[in-house]
Coordinates of C-alpha atoms in Angstrom, one line a residue:
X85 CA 97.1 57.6 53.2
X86 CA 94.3 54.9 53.2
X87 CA 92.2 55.0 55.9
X88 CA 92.2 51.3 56.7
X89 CA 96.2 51.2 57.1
X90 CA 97.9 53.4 59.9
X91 CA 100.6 55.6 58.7
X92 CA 103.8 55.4 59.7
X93 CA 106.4 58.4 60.1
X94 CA 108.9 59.1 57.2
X95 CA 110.9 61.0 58.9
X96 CA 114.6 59.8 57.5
X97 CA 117.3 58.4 59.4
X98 CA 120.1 60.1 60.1
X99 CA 123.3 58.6 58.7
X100 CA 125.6 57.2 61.2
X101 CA 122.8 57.9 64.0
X102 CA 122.1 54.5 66.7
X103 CA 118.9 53.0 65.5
X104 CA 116.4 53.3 68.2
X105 CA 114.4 50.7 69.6
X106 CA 111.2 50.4 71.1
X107 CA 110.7 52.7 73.9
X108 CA 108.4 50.2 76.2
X109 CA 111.6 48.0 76.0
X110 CA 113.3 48.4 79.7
X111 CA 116.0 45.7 79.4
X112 CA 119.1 47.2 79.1
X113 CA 120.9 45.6 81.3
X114 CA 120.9 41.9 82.7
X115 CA 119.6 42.2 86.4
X116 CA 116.3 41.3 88.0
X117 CA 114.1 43.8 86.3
X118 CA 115.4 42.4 82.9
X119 CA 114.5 39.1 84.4
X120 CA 111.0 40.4 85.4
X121 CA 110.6 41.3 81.8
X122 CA 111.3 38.6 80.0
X123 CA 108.9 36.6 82.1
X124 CA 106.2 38.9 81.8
X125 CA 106.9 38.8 78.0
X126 CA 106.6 35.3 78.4
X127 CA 102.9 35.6 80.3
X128 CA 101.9 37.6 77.7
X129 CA 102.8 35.1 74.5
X130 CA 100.4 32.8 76.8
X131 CA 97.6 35.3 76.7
X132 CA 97.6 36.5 73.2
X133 CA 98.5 32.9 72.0
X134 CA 95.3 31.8 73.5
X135 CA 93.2 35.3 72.8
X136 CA 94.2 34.5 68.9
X137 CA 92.7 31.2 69.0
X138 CA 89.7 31.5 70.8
X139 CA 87.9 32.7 67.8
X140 CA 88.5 29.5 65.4
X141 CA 86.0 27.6 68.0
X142 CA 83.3 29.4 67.0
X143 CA 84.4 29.1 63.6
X144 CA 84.8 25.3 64.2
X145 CA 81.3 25.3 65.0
X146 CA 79.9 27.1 61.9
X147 CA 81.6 25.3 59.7
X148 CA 80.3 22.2 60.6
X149 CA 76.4 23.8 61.3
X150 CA 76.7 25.0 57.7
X151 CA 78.4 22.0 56.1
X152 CA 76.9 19.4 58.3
X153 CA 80.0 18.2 59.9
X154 CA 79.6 15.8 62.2
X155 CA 82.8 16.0 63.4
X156 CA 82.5 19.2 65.2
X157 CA 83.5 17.7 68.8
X158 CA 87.0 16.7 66.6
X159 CA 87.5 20.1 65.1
X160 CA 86.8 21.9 68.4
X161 CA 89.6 19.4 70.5
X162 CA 91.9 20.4 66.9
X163 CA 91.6 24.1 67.5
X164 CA 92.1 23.7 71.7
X165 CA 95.3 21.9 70.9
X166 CA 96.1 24.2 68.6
X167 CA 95.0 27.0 71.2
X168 CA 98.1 25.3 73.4
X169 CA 100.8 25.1 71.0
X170 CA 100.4 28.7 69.9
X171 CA 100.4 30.1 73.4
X172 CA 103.6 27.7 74.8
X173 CA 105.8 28.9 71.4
X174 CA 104.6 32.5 71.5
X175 CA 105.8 32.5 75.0
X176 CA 108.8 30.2 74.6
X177 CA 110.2 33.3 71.8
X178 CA 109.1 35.9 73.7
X179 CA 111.2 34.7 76.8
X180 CA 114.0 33.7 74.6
X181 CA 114.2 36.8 72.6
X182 CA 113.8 39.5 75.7
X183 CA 116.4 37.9 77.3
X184 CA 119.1 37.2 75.0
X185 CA 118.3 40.9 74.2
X186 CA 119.5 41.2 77.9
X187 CA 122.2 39.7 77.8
X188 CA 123.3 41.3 73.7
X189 CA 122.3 44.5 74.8
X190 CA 124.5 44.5 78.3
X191 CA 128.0 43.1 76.0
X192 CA 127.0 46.1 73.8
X193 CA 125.9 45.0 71.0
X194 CA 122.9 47.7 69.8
X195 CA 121.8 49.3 66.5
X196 CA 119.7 45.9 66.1
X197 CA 122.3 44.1 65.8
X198 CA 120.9 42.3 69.4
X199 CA 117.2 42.2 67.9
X200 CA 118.4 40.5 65.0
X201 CA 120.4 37.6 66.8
X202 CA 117.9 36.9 69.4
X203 CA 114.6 36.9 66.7
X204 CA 117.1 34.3 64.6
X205 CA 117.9 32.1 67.8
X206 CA 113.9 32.5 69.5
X207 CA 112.5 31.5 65.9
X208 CA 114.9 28.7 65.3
X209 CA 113.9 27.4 69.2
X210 CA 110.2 28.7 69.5
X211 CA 109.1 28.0 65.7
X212 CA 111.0 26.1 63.8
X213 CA 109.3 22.9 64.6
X214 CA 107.2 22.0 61.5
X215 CA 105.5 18.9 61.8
X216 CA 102.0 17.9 64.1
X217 CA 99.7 20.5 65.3
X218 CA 102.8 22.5 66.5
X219 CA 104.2 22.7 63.0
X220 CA 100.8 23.4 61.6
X221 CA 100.4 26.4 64.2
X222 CA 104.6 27.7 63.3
X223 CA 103.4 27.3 59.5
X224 CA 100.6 29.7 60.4
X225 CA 102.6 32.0 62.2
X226 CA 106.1 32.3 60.6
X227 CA 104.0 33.1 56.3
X228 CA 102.1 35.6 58.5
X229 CA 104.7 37.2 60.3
X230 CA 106.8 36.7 56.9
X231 CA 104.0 39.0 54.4
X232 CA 104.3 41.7 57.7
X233 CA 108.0 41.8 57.4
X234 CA 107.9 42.2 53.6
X235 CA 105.5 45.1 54.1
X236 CA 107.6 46.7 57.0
X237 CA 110.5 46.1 54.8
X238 CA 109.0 48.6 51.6
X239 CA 107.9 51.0 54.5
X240 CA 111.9 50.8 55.8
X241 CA 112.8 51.4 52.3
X242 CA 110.3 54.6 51.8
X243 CA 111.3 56.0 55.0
X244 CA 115.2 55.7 53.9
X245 CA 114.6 57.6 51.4
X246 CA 115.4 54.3 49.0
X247 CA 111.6 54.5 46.5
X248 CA 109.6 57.0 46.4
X249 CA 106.6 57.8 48.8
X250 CA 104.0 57.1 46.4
X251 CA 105.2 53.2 46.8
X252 CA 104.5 53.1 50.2
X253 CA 102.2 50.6 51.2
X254 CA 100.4 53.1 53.5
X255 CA 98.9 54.7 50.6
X256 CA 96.3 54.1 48.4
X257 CA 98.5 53.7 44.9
X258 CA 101.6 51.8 46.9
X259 CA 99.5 49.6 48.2
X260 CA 97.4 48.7 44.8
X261 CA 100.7 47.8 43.7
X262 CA 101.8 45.9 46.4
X263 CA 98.6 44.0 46.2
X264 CA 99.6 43.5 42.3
X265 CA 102.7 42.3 42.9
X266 CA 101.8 39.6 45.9
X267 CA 98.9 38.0 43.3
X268 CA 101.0 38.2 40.5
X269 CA 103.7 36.0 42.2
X270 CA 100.8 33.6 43.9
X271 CA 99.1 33.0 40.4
X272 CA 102.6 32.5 38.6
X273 CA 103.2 29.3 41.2
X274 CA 100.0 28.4 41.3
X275 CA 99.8 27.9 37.4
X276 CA 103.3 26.8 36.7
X277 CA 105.2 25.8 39.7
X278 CA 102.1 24.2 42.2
X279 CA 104.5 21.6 43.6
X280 CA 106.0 24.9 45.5
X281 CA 103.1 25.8 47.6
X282 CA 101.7 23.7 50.3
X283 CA 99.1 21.5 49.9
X284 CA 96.7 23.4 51.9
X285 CA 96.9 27.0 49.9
X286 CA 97.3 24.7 46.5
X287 CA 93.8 23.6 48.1
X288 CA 92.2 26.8 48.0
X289 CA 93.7 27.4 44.8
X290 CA 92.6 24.5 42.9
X291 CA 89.0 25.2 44.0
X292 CA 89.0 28.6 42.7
X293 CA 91.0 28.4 39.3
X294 CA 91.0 24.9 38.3
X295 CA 87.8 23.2 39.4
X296 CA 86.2 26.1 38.2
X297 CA 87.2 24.9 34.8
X298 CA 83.9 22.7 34.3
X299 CA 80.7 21.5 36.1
X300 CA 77.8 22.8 36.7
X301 CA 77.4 26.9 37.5
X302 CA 75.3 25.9 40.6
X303 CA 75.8 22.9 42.4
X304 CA 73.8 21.6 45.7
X305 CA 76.9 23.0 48.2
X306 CA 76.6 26.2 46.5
X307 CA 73.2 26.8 47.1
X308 CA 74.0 27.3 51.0
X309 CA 76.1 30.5 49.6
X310 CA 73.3 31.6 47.5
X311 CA 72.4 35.1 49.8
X312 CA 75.8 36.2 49.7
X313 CA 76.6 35.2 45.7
X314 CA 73.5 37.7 45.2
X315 CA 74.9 40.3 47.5
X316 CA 78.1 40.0 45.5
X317 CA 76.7 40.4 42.6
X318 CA 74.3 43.6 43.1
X319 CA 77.4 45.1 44.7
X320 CA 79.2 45.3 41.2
X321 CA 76.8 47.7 40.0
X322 CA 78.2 50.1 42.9
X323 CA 80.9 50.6 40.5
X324 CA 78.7 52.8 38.5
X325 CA 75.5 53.5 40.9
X326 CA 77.6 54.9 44.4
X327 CA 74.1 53.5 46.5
X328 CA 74.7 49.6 45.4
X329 CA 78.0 49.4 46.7
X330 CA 79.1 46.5 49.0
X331 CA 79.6 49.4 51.9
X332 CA 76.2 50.9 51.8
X333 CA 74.5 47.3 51.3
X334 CA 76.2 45.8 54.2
X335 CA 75.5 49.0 56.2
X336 CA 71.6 48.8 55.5
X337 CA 71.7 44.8 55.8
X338 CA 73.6 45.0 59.3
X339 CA 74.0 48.5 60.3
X340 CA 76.8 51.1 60.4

């Protein structure tokens, strides 16, 4: 296994067995401890909503110190607002989910039958709006959450017993050819079905395979990346000498 993905256990599921679920989960039952928990579940979508966030201020900043942005004051109120929405709908699901799970879970519904109902009904409440600051914060959230599913979904499928082991994303040749797959798919819209993608990610995307098409090798915004293009490019020699790799450069540059 790769040591920058955790491993997961494979041990198979016995046929017929209850699926578990998650053992810090305490609600079985609707009473006031399962109402206790869905409102600390609900504290904690505020936190983490707002511990997320907190970074892209500082990014804010940087990007308009490097790019001389005089519209830093906006960007910072953008990513505050922002900072809101994501910790009101990350508490809002939270909330919903861990006590419809409650209520599921007491009527006897299990075997995630109960997890699947109330993730559907708190994502349809919590995330489905998709327009203003709100929407660009559920956007964010929902393709994010979405590429984690995907992934948990091969692991589900290795651990079943379904594809072989070697597929698993945990490990260094499953996860090459997940990688392979996921920018196979991205470059195949981006080239030949761009009206599919948002406008943001065609964006990115148009910058780094169409724009790149033409112009100059060099231009006067470049030149602020110029330190980094040169790191980048003594680091491709580490393919063949093990000292100029991007790890040991970065490690004499910065420090382990």
């Amino acid at each position: 296994p790769s040591r920058d993905h955790p491993t997961i256990s494979m041990t198979p599921v016995t046929p017929g067995a209850p699926l578990p679920f998650h053992a810090i989960n305490k609600h079985h039952f609707w009473d006031v401890n399962c109402a206790l928990s869905a409102l600390r579940g609900f504290r904690n979508g505020v936190n983490t909503g707002v511990r997320v966030r907190i970074p892209y201020i500082f990014q804010a900043v940087i990007y308009a110190l490097i790019f001389k942005d005089g519209k830093v004051a906006d960007r910072v109120k953008f990513v505050l607002k922002q900072m809101c929405f994501h910790g009101r709908n990350l508490a809002l699901f939270v909330g919903i989910y861990k006590s419809i799970c409650c209520v599921l879970r007491n009527m006897g519904f299990k075997n995630g039958v109960e997890s699947l109902v109330a993730g559907y009904i708190g994502g349809f409440i919590a995330f489905g709006e998709s327009r203003g600051v709100s929407g660009s914060v559920n956007n964010q959230i929902v393709l994010y959450l979405f590429a984690r599913g995907m992934q948990g979904f091969v692991q589900t499928l290795v651990k079943n017993g379904t594809i072989p082991a070697a597929l698993s994303t945990t490990s260094s040749w499953g996860f090459r050819n997940f990688a392979g797959i996921v920018l196979a798919l991205a470059l195949f819209l981006t080239e030949y079905h761009p009206d599919t993608l948002g406008s943001g990610f065609m964006s990115t995307m148009t910058y780094l395979y169409h724009k790149s098409d033409s112009g100059p090798l060099i231009s006067r915004e470049d030149r602020n990346f110029l330190p980094f293009l040169g790191i980048v490019l003594v680091s491709l020699a580490g393919y063949v000498f093990p000292s100029l790799s991007m790890t040991n450069i970065t490690d004499k540059l910065l420090g382990k």
